[in-house]
CSV table of C-alpha atoms and ligand atoms in Angstrom, one decimal:
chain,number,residue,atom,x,y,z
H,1,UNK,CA,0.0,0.0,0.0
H,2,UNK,CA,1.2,3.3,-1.1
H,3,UNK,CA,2.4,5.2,2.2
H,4,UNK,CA,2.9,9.4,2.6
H,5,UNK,CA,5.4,11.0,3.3
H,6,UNK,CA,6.3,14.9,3.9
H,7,UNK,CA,9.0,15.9,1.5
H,8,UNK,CA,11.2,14.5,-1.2
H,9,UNK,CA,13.9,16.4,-2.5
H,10,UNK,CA,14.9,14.5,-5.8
H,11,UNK,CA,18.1,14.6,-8.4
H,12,UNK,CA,20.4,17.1,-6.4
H,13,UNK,CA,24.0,17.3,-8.1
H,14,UNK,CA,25.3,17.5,-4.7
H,15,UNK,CA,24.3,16.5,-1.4
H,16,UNK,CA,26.3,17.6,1.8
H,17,UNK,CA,25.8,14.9,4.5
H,18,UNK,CA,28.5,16.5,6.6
H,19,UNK,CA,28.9,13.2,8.1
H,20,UNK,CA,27.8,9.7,7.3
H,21,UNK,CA,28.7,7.4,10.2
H,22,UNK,CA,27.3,8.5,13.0
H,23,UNK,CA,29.4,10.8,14.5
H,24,UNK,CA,28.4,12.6,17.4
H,25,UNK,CA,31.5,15.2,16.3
H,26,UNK,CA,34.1,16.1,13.8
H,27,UNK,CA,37.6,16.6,14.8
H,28,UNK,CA,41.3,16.6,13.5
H,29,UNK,CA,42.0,14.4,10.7
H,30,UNK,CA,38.2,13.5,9.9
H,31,UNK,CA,37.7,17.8,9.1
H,32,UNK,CA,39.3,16.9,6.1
H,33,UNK,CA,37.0,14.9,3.9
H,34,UNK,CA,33.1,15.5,4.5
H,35,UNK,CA,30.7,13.6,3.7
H,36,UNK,CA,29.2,13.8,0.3
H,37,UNK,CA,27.2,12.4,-2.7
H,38,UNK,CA,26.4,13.6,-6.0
H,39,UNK,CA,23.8,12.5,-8.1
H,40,UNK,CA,21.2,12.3,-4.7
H,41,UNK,CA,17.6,12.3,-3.4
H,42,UNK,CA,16.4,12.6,-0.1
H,43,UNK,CA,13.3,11.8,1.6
H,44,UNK,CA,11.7,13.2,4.8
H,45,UNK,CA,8.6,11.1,6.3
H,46,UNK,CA,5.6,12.4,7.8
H,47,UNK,CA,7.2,12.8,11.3
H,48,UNK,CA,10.0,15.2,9.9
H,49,UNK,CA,13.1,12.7,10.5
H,50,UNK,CA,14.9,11.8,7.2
H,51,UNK,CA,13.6,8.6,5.7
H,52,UNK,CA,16.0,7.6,3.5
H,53,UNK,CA,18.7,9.3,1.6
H,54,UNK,CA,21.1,7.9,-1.3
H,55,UNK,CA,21.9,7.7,-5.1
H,56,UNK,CA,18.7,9.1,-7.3
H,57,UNK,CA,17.9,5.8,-8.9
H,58,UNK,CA,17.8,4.0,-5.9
H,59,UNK,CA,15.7,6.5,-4.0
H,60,UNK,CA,13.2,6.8,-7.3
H,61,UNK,CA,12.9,2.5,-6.9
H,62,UNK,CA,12.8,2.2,-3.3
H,63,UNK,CA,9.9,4.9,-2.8
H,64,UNK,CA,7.7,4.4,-6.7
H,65,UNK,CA,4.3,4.8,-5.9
H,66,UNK,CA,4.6,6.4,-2.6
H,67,UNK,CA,3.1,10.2,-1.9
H,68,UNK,CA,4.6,12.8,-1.1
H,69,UNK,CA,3.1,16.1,0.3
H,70,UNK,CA,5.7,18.4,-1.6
H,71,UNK,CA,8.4,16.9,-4.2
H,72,UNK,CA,11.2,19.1,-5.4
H,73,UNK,CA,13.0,18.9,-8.7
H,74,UNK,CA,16.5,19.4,-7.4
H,75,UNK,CA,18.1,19.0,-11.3
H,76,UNK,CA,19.8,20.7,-13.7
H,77,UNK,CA,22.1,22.9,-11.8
H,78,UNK,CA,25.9,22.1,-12.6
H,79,UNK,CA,27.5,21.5,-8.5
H,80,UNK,CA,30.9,21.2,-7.6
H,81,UNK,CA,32.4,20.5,-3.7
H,82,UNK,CA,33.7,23.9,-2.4
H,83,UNK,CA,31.4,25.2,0.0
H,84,UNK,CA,32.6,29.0,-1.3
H,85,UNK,CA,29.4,29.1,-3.2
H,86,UNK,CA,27.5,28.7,-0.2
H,87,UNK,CA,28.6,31.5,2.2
H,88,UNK,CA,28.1,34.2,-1.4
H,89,UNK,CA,24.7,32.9,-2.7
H,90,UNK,CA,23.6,32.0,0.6
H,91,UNK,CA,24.3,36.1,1.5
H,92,UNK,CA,22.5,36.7,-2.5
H,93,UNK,CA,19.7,35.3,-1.1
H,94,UNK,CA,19.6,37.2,2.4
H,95,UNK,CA,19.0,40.7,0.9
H,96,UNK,CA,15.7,39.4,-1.0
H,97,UNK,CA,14.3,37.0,1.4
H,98,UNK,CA,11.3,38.8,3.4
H,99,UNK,CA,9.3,37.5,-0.1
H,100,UNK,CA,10.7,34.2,0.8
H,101,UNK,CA,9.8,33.8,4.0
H,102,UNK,CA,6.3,31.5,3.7
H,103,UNK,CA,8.5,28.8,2.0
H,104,UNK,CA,10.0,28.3,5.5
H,105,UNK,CA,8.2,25.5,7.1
H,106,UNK,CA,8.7,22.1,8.4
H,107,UNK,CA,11.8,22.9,9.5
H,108,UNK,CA,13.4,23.4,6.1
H,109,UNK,CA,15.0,26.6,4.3
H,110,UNK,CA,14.0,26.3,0.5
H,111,UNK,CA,15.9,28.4,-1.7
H,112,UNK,CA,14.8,25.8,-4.6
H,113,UNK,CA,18.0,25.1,-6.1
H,114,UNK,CA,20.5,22.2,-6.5
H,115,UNK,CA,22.9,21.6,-3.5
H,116,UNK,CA,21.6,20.3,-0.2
H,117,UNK,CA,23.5,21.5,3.3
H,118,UNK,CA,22.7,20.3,6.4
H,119,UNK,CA,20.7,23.2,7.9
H,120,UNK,CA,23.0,25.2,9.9
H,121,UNK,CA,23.6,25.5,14.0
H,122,UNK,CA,24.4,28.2,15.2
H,123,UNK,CA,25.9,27.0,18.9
H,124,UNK,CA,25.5,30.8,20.6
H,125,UNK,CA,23.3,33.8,20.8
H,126,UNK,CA,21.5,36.2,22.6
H,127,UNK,CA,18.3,37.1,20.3
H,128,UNK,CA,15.7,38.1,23.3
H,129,UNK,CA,16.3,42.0,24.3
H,130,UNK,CA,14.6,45.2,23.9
H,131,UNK,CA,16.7,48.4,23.6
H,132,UNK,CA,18.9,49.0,20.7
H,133,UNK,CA,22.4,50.2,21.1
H,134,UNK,CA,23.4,52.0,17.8
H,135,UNK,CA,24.8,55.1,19.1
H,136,UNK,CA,27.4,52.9,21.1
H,137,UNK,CA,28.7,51.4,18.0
H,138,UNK,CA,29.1,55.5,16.7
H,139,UNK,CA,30.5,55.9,20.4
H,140,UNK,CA,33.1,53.6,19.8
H,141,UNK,CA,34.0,54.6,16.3
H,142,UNK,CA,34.8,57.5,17.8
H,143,UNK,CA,37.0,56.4,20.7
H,144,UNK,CA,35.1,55.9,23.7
H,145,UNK,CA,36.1,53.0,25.5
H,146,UNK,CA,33.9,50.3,27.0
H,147,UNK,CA,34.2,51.8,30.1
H,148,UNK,CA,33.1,55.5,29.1
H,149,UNK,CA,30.2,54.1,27.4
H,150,UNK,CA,29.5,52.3,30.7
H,151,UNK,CA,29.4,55.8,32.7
H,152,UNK,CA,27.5,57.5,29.8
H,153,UNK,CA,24.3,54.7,31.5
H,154,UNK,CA,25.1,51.8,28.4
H,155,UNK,CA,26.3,48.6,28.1
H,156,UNK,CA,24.6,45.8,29.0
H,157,UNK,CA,22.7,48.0,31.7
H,158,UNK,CA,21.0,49.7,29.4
H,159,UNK,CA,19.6,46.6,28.0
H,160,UNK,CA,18.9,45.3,31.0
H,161,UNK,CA,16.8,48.2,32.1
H,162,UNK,CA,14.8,48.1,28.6
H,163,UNK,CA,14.4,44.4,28.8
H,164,UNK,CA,12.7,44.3,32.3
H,165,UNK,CA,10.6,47.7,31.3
H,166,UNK,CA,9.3,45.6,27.9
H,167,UNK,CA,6.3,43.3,27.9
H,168,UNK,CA,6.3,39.5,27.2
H,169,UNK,CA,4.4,40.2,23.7
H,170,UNK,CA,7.4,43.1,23.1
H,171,UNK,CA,10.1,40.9,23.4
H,172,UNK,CA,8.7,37.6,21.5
H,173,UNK,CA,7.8,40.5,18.7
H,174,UNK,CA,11.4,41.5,18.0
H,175,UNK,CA,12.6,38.0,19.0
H,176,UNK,CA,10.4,36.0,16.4
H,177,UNK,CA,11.6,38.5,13.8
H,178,UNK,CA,15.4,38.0,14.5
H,179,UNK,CA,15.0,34.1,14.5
H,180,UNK,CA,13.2,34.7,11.5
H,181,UNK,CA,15.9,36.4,9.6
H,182,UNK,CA,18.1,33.5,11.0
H,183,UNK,CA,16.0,31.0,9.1
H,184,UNK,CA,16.3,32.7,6.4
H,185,UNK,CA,20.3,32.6,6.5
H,186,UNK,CA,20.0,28.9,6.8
H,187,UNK,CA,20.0,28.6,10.5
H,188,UNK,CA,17.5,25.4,11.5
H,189,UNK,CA,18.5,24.9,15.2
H,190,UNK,CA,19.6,28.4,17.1
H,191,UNK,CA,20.8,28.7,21.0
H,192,UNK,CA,19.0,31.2,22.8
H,193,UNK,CA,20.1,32.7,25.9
H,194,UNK,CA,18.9,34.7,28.9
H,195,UNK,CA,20.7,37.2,30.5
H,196,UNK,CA,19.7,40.5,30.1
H,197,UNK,CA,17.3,40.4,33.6
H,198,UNK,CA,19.6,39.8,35.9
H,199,UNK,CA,16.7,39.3,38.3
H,200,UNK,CA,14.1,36.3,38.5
H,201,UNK,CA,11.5,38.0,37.1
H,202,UNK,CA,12.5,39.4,33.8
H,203,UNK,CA,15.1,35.8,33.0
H,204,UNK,CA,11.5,34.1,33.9
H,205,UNK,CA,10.0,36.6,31.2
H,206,UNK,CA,12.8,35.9,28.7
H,207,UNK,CA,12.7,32.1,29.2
H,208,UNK,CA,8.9,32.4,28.7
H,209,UNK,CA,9.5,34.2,25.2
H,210,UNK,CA,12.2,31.8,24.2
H,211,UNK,CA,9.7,28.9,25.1
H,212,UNK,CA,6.8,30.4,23.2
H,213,UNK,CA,9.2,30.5,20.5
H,214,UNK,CA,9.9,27.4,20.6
H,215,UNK,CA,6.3,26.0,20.4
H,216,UNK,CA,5.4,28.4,17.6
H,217,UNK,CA,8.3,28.8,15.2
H,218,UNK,CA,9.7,26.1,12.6
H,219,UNK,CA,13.3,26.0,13.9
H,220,UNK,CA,14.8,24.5,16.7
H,221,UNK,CA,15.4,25.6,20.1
H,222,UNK,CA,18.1,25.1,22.8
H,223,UNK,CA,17.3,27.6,25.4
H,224,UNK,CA,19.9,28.1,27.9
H,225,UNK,CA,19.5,30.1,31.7
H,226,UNK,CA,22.3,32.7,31.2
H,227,UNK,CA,21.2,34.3,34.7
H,228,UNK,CA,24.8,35.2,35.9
H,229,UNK,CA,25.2,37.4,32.7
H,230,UNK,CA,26.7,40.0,35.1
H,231,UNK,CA,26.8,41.5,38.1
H,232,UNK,CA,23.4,43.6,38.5
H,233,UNK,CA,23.4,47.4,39.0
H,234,UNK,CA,22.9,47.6,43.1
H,235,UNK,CA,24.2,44.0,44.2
H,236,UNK,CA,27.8,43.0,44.6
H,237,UNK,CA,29.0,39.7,43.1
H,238,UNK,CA,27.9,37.7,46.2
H,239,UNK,CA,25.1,39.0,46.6
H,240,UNK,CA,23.8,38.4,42.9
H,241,UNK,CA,25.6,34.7,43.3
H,242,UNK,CA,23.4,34.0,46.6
H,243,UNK,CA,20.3,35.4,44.5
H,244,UNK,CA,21.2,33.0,41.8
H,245,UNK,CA,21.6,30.3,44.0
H,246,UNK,CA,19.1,30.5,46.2
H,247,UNK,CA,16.2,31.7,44.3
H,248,UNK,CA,16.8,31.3,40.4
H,249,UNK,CA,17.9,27.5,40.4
H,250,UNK,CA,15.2,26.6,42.6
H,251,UNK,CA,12.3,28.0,40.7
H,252,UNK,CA,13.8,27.0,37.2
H,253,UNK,CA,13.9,23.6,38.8
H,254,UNK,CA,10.3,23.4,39.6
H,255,UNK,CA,9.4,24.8,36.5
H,256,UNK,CA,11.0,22.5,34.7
H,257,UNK,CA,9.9,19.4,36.7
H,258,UNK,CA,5.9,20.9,36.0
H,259,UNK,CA,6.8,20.8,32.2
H,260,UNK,CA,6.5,24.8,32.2
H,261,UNK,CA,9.8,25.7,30.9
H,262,UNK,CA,12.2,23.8,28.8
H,263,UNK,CA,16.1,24.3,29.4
H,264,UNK,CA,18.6,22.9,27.5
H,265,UNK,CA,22.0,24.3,29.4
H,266,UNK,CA,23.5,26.8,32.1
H,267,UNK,CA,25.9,29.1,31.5
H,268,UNK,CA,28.3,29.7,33.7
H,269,UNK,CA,31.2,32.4,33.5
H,270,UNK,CA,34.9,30.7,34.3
H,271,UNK,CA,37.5,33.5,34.2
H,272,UNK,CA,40.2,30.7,35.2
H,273,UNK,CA,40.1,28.1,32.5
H,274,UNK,CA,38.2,25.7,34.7
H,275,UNK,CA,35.9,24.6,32.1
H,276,UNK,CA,37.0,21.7,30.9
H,277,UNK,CA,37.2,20.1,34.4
H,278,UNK,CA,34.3,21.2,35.5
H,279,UNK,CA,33.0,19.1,33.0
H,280,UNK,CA,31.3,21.5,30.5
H,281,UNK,CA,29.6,20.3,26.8
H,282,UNK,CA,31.0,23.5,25.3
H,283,UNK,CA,33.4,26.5,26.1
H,284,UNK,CA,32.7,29.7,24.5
H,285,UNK,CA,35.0,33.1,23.5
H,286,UNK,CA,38.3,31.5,24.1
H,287,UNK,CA,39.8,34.5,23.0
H,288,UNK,CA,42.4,34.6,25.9
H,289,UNK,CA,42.5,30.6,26.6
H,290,UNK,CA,46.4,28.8,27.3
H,291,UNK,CA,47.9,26.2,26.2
H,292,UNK,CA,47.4,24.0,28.6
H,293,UNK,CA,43.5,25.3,28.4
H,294,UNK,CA,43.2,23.6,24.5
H,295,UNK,CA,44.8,20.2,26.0
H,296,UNK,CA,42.0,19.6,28.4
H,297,UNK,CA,39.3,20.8,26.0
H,298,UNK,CA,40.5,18.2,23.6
H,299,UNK,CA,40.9,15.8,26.2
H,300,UNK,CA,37.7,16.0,27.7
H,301,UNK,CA,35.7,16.4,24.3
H,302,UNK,CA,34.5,19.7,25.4
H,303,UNK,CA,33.6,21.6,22.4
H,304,UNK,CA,35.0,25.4,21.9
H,305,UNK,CA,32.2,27.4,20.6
H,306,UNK,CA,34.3,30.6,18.8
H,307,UNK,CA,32.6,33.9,18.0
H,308,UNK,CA,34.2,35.0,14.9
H,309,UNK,CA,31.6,38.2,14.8
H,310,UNK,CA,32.7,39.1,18.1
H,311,UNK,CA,36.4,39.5,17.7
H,312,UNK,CA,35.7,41.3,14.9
H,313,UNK,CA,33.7,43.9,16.1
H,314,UNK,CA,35.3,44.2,19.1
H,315,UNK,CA,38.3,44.2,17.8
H,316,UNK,CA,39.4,41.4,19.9
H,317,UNK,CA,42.3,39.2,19.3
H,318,UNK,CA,41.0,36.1,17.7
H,319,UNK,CA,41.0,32.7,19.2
H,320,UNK,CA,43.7,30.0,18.4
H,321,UNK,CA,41.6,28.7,15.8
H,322,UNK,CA,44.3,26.7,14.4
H,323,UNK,CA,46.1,25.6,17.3
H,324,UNK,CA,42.8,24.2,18.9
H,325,UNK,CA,42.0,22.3,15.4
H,326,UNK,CA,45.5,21.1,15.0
H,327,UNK,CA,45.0,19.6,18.5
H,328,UNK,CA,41.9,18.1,18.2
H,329,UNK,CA,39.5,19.5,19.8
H,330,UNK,CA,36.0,20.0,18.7
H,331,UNK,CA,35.6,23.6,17.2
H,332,UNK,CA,31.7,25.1,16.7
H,333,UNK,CA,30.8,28.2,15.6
H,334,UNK,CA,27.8,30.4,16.8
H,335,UNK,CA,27.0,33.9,15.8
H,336,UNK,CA,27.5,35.7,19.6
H,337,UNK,CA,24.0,38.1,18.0
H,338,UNK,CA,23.4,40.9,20.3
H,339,UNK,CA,23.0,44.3,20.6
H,340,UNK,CA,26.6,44.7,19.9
H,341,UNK,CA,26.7,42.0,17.6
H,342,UNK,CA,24.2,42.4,15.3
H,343,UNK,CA,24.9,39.3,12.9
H,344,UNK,CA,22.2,37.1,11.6
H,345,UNK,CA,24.0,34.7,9.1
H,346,UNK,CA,26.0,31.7,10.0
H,347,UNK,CA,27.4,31.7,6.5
H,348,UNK,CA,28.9,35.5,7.6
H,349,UNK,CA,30.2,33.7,10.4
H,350,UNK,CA,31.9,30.6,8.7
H,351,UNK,CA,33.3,33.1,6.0
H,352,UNK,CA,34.8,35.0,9.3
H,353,UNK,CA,36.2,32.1,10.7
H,354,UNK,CA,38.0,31.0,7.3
H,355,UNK,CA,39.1,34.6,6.7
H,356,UNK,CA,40.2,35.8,10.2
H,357,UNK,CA,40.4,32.6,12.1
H,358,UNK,CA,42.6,30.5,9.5
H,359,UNK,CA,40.1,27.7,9.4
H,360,UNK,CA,39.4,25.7,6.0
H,361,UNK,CA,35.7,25.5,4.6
H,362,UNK,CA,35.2,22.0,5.2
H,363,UNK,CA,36.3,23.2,9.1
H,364,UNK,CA,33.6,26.1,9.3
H,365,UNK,CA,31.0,23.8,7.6
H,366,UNK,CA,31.5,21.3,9.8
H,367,UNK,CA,32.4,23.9,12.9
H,368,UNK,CA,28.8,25.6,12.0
H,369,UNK,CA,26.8,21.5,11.4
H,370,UNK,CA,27.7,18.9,13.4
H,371,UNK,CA,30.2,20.5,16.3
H,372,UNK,CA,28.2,23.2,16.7
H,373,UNK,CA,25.0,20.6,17.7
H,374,UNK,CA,27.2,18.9,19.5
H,375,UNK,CA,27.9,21.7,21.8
H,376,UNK,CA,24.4,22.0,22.2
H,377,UNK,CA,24.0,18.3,23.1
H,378,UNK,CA,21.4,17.5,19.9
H,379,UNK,CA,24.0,16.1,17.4
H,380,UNK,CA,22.2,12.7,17.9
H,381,UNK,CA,19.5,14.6,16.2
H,382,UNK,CA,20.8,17.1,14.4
H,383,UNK,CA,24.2,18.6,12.2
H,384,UNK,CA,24.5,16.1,9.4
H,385,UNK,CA,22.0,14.7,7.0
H,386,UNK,CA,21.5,11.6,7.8
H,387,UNK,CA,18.3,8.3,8.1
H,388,UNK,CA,16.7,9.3,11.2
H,389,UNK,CA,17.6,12.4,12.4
H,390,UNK,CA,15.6,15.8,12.1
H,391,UNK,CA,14.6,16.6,8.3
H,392,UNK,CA,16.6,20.5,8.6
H,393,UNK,CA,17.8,21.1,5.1
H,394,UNK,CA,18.9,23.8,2.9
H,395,UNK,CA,19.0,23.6,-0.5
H,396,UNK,CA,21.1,26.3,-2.2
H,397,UNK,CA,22.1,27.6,-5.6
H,398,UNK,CA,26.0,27.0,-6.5
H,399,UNK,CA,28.1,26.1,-9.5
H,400,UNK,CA,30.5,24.4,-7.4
U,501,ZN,ZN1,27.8,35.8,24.0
């Protein structure tokens, strides 16, 4: 008996698995060599998980006489490896996509052309905010330092201050439009952090908005409590730790056991290269981290999520890249948005990384696929195209 399914995306000339076998992670020699066929179909069943993937002919055989709910002709395009193509027409498309918008749904970015990507992960952000902080970046251009702009009353107080004065509906307004503009980039699973309440009610507010999101929106989700984001204006260190501690964890706990809130990860702030034993999934920043720092990453599989966009516009030196690949450890990418950092597009990102961070375009594909959902713990799910994991795909235009 003929049996539906969701999507099938038929013919492509090339189809970037990322990784074929499993892997939870890429690192060191296995960066060199992703996974990928040419000539390729892929299906996605009712439930949203990829069905089958594999050479046209076979896919065509295996599923003859089956439905699908949408079929796209994936031919005709010529498609080369090089994932060059991607980062420029995946920008192209950027600047024209509000028209493009409503072919965004079951968790899949179609830009109707011949190459399929992995949807991409980006591993850090901080999307839920009101108050915008333009004139800080014209501050800065013209010399002020962070800590004048602090004493002019900006920073992250300011945004702290406009976040708790916003309403729930405020924030998930100018939230759902910035994940939206993520989708549209080619970002299908997105870390969203807290952080800018600094007290229980507004991170409650925030968490709320990033769950709502989560329920309503066609992307993925990791939220992550961010509470200790900085120190609050009118507590000392202690004070806001004890806050943290005692009334924070407590409540998240309960509203996590009652099925009210769903969190993904903590962040915590380790000024003394502890994270690694500690135990952590995934380091960010690492702009400043040692020797001896990189060896227990790699050691301890903790993944180092670099901000490319960060270093860049704060004009911060940029993190070992290099030395952290060449020693194995498990590099992700994420975009660091915020009011500072104002950057959508993962592609911008992993053309950053290549650029300014030495890294090789197999690295920042697999840096912004697989690692990066492994830092977010979902890379049993996620990162890579392949049978049985979520059906995120992007399908892009490129002549090789
Ligand atoms: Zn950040």
């Amino acid at each position: 008996m003929a049996t539906g399914h969701r999507l099938l995306l038929e013919n492509a000339r090339q189809v970037v698995l990322v990784c074929a076998r499993g892997e939870r992670f890429l690192a060191g020699p296995a960066l060199r060599s992703l996974a990928v066929l040419e000539g390729a179909s892929l299906v996605v069943g009712s439930d949203g998980f990829i069905k089958a993937i594999g050479p046209a002919d076979v896919i065509q055989r295996q599923f003859s006489g089956e439905t699908f709910e949408e079929r796209i002709d994936c031919s005709g395009k010529c498609v080369l490896p090089g994932a060059g193509a991607l980062f420029r027409k995946t920008l192209e498309r950027n600047e024209q996509c509000s028209e493009h918008y409503d072919t965004v749904r079951h968790r899949l970015s179609i830009f109707r052309f011949s190459t399929l990507f992995a949807g991409l992960v980006d591993a850090h952000t901080h999307p839920v905010w009101a108050g915008e902080r333009v004139h800080e970046f014209a501050m800065k251009l013209a010399g002020a330092t962070y800590m004048d702009i602090h004493q002019a009353g900006g920073g992250i107080n300011f945004t702290v201050e406009h976040t708790r004065q916003a309403s729930e509906e405020e924030l998930f307004g100018s939230f759902r439009q910035r994940l939206q503009c993520m989708m549209r980039a080619g970002t299908t699973l997105v870390e969203c952090k807290s952080g800018y309440g600094l007290n229980l009610e507004t991170e409650l507010k925030m968490l709320r908005v990033i769950e709502r999101a989560r329920r309503e929106l066609p992307l993925g989700i990791s939220a992550t409590y961010c509470g200790a984001h900085s120190v609050p204006k009118g507590k000392t260190a202690i004070e806001a730790t004890d806050d943290i501690i005692h009334n924070h964890l407590p409540r998240l706990k309960d509203l996590g056991r009652n099925g009210d809130l769903h969190l993904d990860n903590i962040d915590v702030f380790c000024e003394k290269g502890l994270g690694a034993e500690l135990g952590a999934q995934a380091i960010s920043h690492l702009e400043e981290v040692s020797d001896e720092g990189i060896a227990a990453m790699a050691a301890a599989k903790c993944s180092a999520v670099l901000l490319p966009t960060t270093a860049y516009m704060l004009r911060l030196k940029q993190p070992r890249a290099r030395k952290m690949l060449d020693e194995g450890v498990i590099v992700a990418l994420g975009s660091d948005f915020n009011p500072n950092a104002y950057c959508f597009s993962m592609p911008m990102v992993m053309h950053l990384a290549c650029v300014n961070m030495r890294m090789s375009m197999p690295e920042a594909l697999a840096a912004a696929t697989i690692n990066a959902a492994y830092a977010l713990g979902k890379s049993h799910t996620h990162g890579s195209l392949e049978v049985g994991k979520q059906g995120d795909v992007i399908i892009i235009n490129a002549s090789r």
